[in-house]
Amino acid sequence: MKEHYLAVIKFPMLVSLSLIILSIVFFSLALSNYHHLGLSAMQTVLFTFMFIVLTVLVSTWILILMSTHQKIKPHSLRLYTTWMLFNIYFYLAKWLGKVFMVKKSTLQESFLNFNNEIILSNFMGIHSKNILLLLPHCLQNSECKIRITSDVIECAECGKCDIAKVKGVVDKYQVNAAVATGGSLARKLIKDNRPDVIIAVACHRDLTDGVRDSWRFPVYAVLNERPNGPCFETTVSVSTIEFAIKKFI
Ligand code: SF4
C-alpha cells in the first residue's frame, strides 16, 4: 500500500512544486518591477496575461487533483483536464524531474499510476463488452506454435506464458481482448472497437506514449514485467488486470 502510494505521489508532487516555483518567480518579478520603476502599460498587459495563465494552470491542476477522487462532469471538462494533464503538466513534471534527476522510468510509472487513479474514479458501471484489453505481442512464449495475432481465444492454454491466465480472465468477465504488435495496430484496434475504457498492458515507454496518443479514450495502464529483457517473453500481473475490470464493471 505504501509502495503504491509512493509510486503515485511523485508525479503530482513534481507538478505542484513546479507551479509553486512558477508562482514565486512571477510574483517576485511583478513586485520588484512595480516597486522599482512602476509598471508601464506594456508591462501591465504582460503581467496581467501571465497572471491569467498562472491562475488557469493552478485552478486546472486543483481540478485534476480532485478528479482522482471525484468524477468530473461534463464530458468536455474532462477532455479539457485530460488534454492539460497530458500536454502541459506532463512536461512541467518532466522538466522538474530532470532538475531533480528523477529517473525517466520512475516518472513515467508515477504519471501512469496517477492517470489510473483518475480513470478509476471517472469510469464505473461500464458494460464488460465495452472494455477493451490491449496486450503486447511479447507476452507470448517465443516457441509457441500458435499465432496469436489479434485474439487470445486462439491460445491452447498450455500455461507456458501469461496469455493463458489472461484468457481465463477474459472468459470470466467477457471483456474484449486484442493483441497489438505495435502502436499503429493498437490505434486501429481502438478506432475499430471504440471502447468505453481500455486496459492496456505494455512497457513504460509504450504505455506513456500510447496513453498520451489516445488521450480522448480513457486508458488504464498495466505495466508488464520484463524478466527476460525488453520485448521478449514478458509477464503481467493478471490480478492487476482483474482488479481494474472489477472496478470498471
Ligand atoms: S499459454 Fe497459450 S500463448 Fe502461451 S505458449 Fe501456451 S498456447 Fe501459446
mmCIF file with all atom_site columns, N, CA and C in Angstrom, residues 133 135 139 162 165-166 169 199-202 220-226 234-245:
data_model
loop_
_atom_site.group_PDB
_atom_site.id
_atom_site.type_symbol
_atom_site.label_atom_id
_atom_site.label_alt_id
_atom_site.label_comp_id
_atom_site.label_asym_id
_atom_site.label_entity_id
_atom_site.label_seq_id
_atom_site.pdbx_PDB_ins_code
_atom_site.Cartn_x
_atom_site.Cartn_y
_atom_site.Cartn_z
_atom_site.occupancy
_atom_site.B_iso_or_equiv
_atom_site.pdbx_formal_charge
_atom_site.auth_seq_id
_atom_site.auth_comp_id
_atom_site.auth_asym_id
_atom_site.auth_atom_id
_atom_site.pdbx_PDB_model_num
ATOM 1  N N  . LEU A 1 133 ? -9.261  -4.931  -23.651 1.00 0.00 ? 133 LEU A N  1
ATOM 2  C CA . LEU A 1 133 ? -7.970  -5.259  -23.045 1.00 0.00 ? 133 LEU A CA 1
ATOM 3  C C  . LEU A 1 133 ? -6.940  -5.386  -24.166 1.00 0.00 ? 133 LEU A C  1
ATOM 4  N N  . LEU A 1 135 ? -3.165  -6.141  -25.333 1.00 0.00 ? 135 LEU A N  1
ATOM 5  C CA . LEU A 1 135 ? -1.981  -6.856  -24.834 1.00 0.00 ? 135 LEU A CA 1
ATOM 6  C C  . LEU A 1 135 ? -0.825  -6.727  -25.819 1.00 0.00 ? 135 LEU A C  1
ATOM 7  N N  . LEU A 1 139 ? 4.129   -10.847 -24.765 1.00 0.00 ? 139 LEU A N  1
ATOM 8  C CA . LEU A 1 139 ? 3.674   -11.674 -23.630 1.00 0.00 ? 139 LEU A CA 1
ATOM 9  C C  . LEU A 1 139 ? 3.730   -13.157 -23.985 1.00 0.00 ? 139 LEU A C  1
ATOM 10 N N  . ASP A 1 162 ? 1.838   -16.042 -19.870 1.00 0.00 ? 162 ASP A N  1
ATOM 11 C CA . ASP A 1 162 ? 0.698   -15.441 -19.154 1.00 0.00 ? 162 ASP A CA 1
ATOM 12 C C  . ASP A 1 162 ? -0.550  -15.271 -20.020 1.00 0.00 ? 162 ASP A C  1
ATOM 13 N N  . LYS A 1 165 ? -3.400  -17.274 -18.637 1.00 0.00 ? 165 LYS A N  1
ATOM 14 C CA . LYS A 1 165 ? -4.082  -16.693 -17.463 1.00 0.00 ? 165 LYS A CA 1
ATOM 15 C C  . LYS A 1 165 ? -4.962  -15.510 -17.881 1.00 0.00 ? 165 LYS A C  1
ATOM 16 N N  . VAL A 1 166 ? -4.448  -14.731 -18.827 1.00 0.00 ? 166 VAL A N  1
ATOM 17 C CA . VAL A 1 166 ? -5.227  -13.583 -19.307 1.00 0.00 ? 166 VAL A CA 1
ATOM 18 C C  . VAL A 1 166 ? -6.501  -14.081 -19.989 1.00 0.00 ? 166 VAL A C  1
ATOM 19 N N  . VAL A 1 169 ? -9.179  -14.733 -17.513 1.00 0.00 ? 169 VAL A N  1
ATOM 20 C CA . VAL A 1 169 ? -9.850  -13.505 -17.040 1.00 0.00 ? 169 VAL A CA 1
ATOM 21 C C  . VAL A 1 169 ? -10.816 -12.976 -18.108 1.00 0.00 ? 169 VAL A C  1
ATOM 22 N N  . ILE A 1 199 ? -7.968  -1.182  -21.138 1.00 0.00 ? 199 ILE A N  1
ATOM 23 C CA . ILE A 1 199 ? -6.941  -1.602  -20.177 1.00 0.00 ? 199 ILE A CA 1
ATOM 24 C C  . ILE A 1 199 ? -5.762  -2.040  -21.034 1.00 0.00 ? 199 ILE A C  1
ATOM 25 N N  . ALA A 1 200 ? -4.675  -1.294  -20.963 1.00 0.00 ? 200 ALA A N  1
ATOM 26 C CA . ALA A 1 200 ? -3.538  -1.579  -21.842 1.00 0.00 ? 200 ALA A CA 1
ATOM 27 C C  . ALA A 1 200 ? -2.346  -2.114  -21.053 1.00 0.00 ? 200 ALA A C  1
ATOM 28 N N  . VAL A 1 201 ? -1.761  -3.181  -21.566 1.00 0.00 ? 201 VAL A N  1
ATOM 29 C CA . VAL A 1 201 ? -0.564  -3.763  -20.947 1.00 0.00 ? 201 VAL A CA 1
ATOM 30 C C  . VAL A 1 201 ? 0.611   -3.461  -21.873 1.00 0.00 ? 201 VAL A C  1
ATOM 31 N N  . ALA A 1 202 ? 1.667   -2.918  -21.330 1.00 0.00 ? 202 ALA A N  1
ATOM 32 C CA . ALA A 1 202 ? 2.876   -2.649  -22.142 1.00 0.00 ? 202 ALA A CA 1
ATOM 33 C C  . ALA A 1 202 ? 3.998   -2.194  -21.211 1.00 0.00 ? 202 ALA A C  1
ATOM 34 N N  . TYR A 1 220 ? -6.446  2.686   -18.916 1.00 0.00 ? 220 TYR A N  1
ATOM 35 C CA . TYR A 1 220 ? -5.897  2.231   -17.634 1.00 0.00 ? 220 TYR A CA 1
ATOM 36 C C  . TYR A 1 220 ? -4.633  1.446   -17.964 1.00 0.00 ? 220 TYR A C  1
ATOM 37 N N  . ALA A 1 221 ? -3.512  1.882   -17.410 1.00 0.00 ? 221 ALA A N  1
ATOM 38 C CA . ALA A 1 221 ? -2.222  1.293   -17.788 1.00 0.00 ? 221 ALA A CA 1
ATOM 39 C C  . ALA A 1 221 ? -1.777  0.209   -16.815 1.00 0.00 ? 221 ALA A C  1
ATOM 40 N N  . VAL A 1 222 ? -1.371  -0.920  -17.364 1.00 0.00 ? 222 VAL A N  1
ATOM 41 C CA . VAL A 1 222 ? -0.797  -2.005  -16.552 1.00 0.00 ? 222 VAL A CA 1
ATOM 42 C C  . VAL A 1 222 ? 0.605   -2.296  -17.094 1.00 0.00 ? 222 VAL A C  1
ATOM 43 N N  . LEU A 1 223 ? 1.601   -2.037  -16.266 1.00 0.00 ? 223 LEU A N  1
ATOM 44 C CA . LEU A 1 223 ? 2.988   -2.258  -16.721 1.00 0.00 ? 223 LEU A CA 1
ATOM 45 C C  . LEU A 1 223 ? 3.305   -3.749  -16.759 1.00 0.00 ? 223 LEU A C  1
ATOM 46 N N  . ASN A 1 224 ? 3.964   -4.170  -17.829 1.00 0.00 ? 224 ASN A N  1
ATOM 47 C CA . ASN A 1 224 ? 4.386   -5.573  -17.854 1.00 0.00 ? 224 ASN A CA 1
ATOM 48 C C  . ASN A 1 224 ? 5.743   -5.715  -17.152 1.00 0.00 ? 224 ASN A C  1
ATOM 49 N N  . GLU A 1 225 ? 6.076   -6.947  -16.818 1.00 0.00 ? 225 GLU A N  1
ATOM 50 C CA . GLU A 1 225 ? 7.386   -7.205  -16.199 1.00 0.00 ? 225 GLU A CA 1
ATOM 51 C C  . GLU A 1 225 ? 8.270   -7.822  -17.265 1.00 0.00 ? 225 GLU A C  1
ATOM 52 N N  . ARG A 1 226 ? 9.577   -7.521  -17.170 1.00 0.00 ? 226 ARG A N  1
ATOM 53 C CA . ARG A 1 226 ? 10.475  -7.985  -18.233 1.00 0.00 ? 226 ARG A CA 1
ATOM 54 C C  . ARG A 1 226 ? 11.619  -8.833  -17.670 1.00 0.00 ? 226 ARG A C  1
ATOM 55 N N  . THR A 1 234 ? 7.641   -11.384 -21.965 1.00 0.00 ? 234 THR A N  1
ATOM 56 C CA . THR A 1 234 ? 7.330   -10.563 -20.786 1.00 0.00 ? 234 THR A CA 1
ATOM 57 C C  . THR A 1 234 ? 6.188   -11.216 -19.992 1.00 0.00 ? 234 THR A C  1
ATOM 58 N N  . THR A 1 235 ? 5.979   -10.734 -18.788 1.00 0.00 ? 235 THR A N  1
ATOM 59 C CA . THR A 1 235 ? 4.893   -11.272 -17.955 1.00 0.00 ? 235 THR A CA 1
ATOM 60 C C  . THR A 1 235 ? 4.027   -10.102 -17.469 1.00 0.00 ? 235 THR A C  1
ATOM 61 N N  . VAL A 1 236 ? 2.875   -10.449 -16.914 1.00 0.00 ? 236 VAL A N  1
ATOM 62 C CA . VAL A 1 236 ? 1.992   -9.391  -16.413 1.00 0.00 ? 236 VAL A CA 1
ATOM 63 C C  . VAL A 1 236 ? 1.254   -9.888  -15.169 1.00 0.00 ? 236 VAL A C  1
ATOM 64 N N  . SER A 1 237 ? 0.949   -8.954  -14.289 1.00 0.00 ? 237 SER A N  1
ATOM 65 C CA . SER A 1 237 ? 0.170   -9.312  -13.102 1.00 0.00 ? 237 SER A CA 1
ATOM 66 C C  . SER A 1 237 ? -1.303  -9.407  -13.504 1.00 0.00 ? 237 SER A C  1
ATOM 67 N N  . VAL A 1 238 ? -1.790  -10.651 -13.620 1.00 0.00 ? 238 VAL A N  1
ATOM 68 C CA . VAL A 1 238 ? -3.172  -10.851 -14.050 1.00 0.00 ? 238 VAL A CA 1
ATOM 69 C C  . VAL A 1 238 ? -4.153  -10.325 -12.993 1.00 0.00 ? 238 VAL A C  1
ATOM 70 N N  . SER A 1 239 ? -3.725  -10.357 -11.714 1.00 0.00 ? 239 SER A N  1
ATOM 71 C CA . SER A 1 239 ? -4.614  -9.839  -10.660 1.00 0.00 ? 239 SER A CA 1
ATOM 72 C C  . SER A 1 239 ? -4.824  -8.331  -10.813 1.00 0.00 ? 239 SER A C  1
ATOM 73 N N  . THR A 1 240 ? -3.820  -7.616  -11.346 1.00 0.00 ? 240 THR A N  1
ATOM 74 C CA . THR A 1 240 ? -4.000  -6.164  -11.571 1.00 0.00 ? 240 THR A CA 1
ATOM 75 C C  . THR A 1 240 ? -5.033  -5.933  -12.672 1.00 0.00 ? 240 THR A C  1
ATOM 76 N N  . ILE A 1 241 ? -4.981  -6.772  -13.718 1.00 0.00 ? 241 ILE A N  1
ATOM 77 C CA . ILE A 1 241 ? -5.961  -6.644  -14.812 1.00 0.00 ? 241 ILE A CA 1
ATOM 78 C C  . ILE A 1 241 ? -7.361  -6.939  -14.253 1.00 0.00 ? 241 ILE A C  1
ATOM 79 N N  . GLU A 1 242 ? -7.463  -7.990  -13.456 1.00 0.00 ? 242 GLU A N  1
ATOM 80 C CA . GLU A 1 242 ? -8.761  -8.374  -12.889 1.00 0.00 ? 242 GLU A CA 1
ATOM 81 C C  . GLU A 1 242 ? -9.283  -7.287  -11.950 1.00 0.00 ? 242 GLU A C  1
ATOM 82 N N  . PHE A 1 243 ? -8.377  -6.708  -11.164 1.00 0.00 ? 243 PHE A N  1
ATOM 83 C CA . PHE A 1 243 ? -8.752  -5.611  -10.249 1.00 0.00 ? 243 PHE A CA 1
ATOM 84 C C  . PHE A 1 243 ? -9.392  -4.466  -11.043 1.00 0.00 ? 243 PHE A C  1
ATOM 85 N N  . ALA A 1 244 ? -8.748  -4.085  -12.171 1.00 0.00 ? 244 ALA A N  1
ATOM 86 C CA . ALA A 1 244 ? -9.252  -2.967  -12.971 1.00 0.00 ? 244 ALA A CA 1
ATOM 87 C C  . ALA A 1 244 ? -10.619 -3.312  -13.578 1.00 0.00 ? 244 ALA A C  1
ATOM 88 N N  . ILE A 1 245 ? -10.742 -4.529  -14.119 1.00 0.00 ? 245 ILE A N  1
ATOM 89 C CA . ILE A 1 245 ? -12.025 -4.921  -14.729 1.00 0.00 ? 245 ILE A CA 1
ATOM 90 C C  . ILE A 1 245 ? -13.144 -4.847  -13.687 1.00 0.00 ? 245 ILE A C  1
#
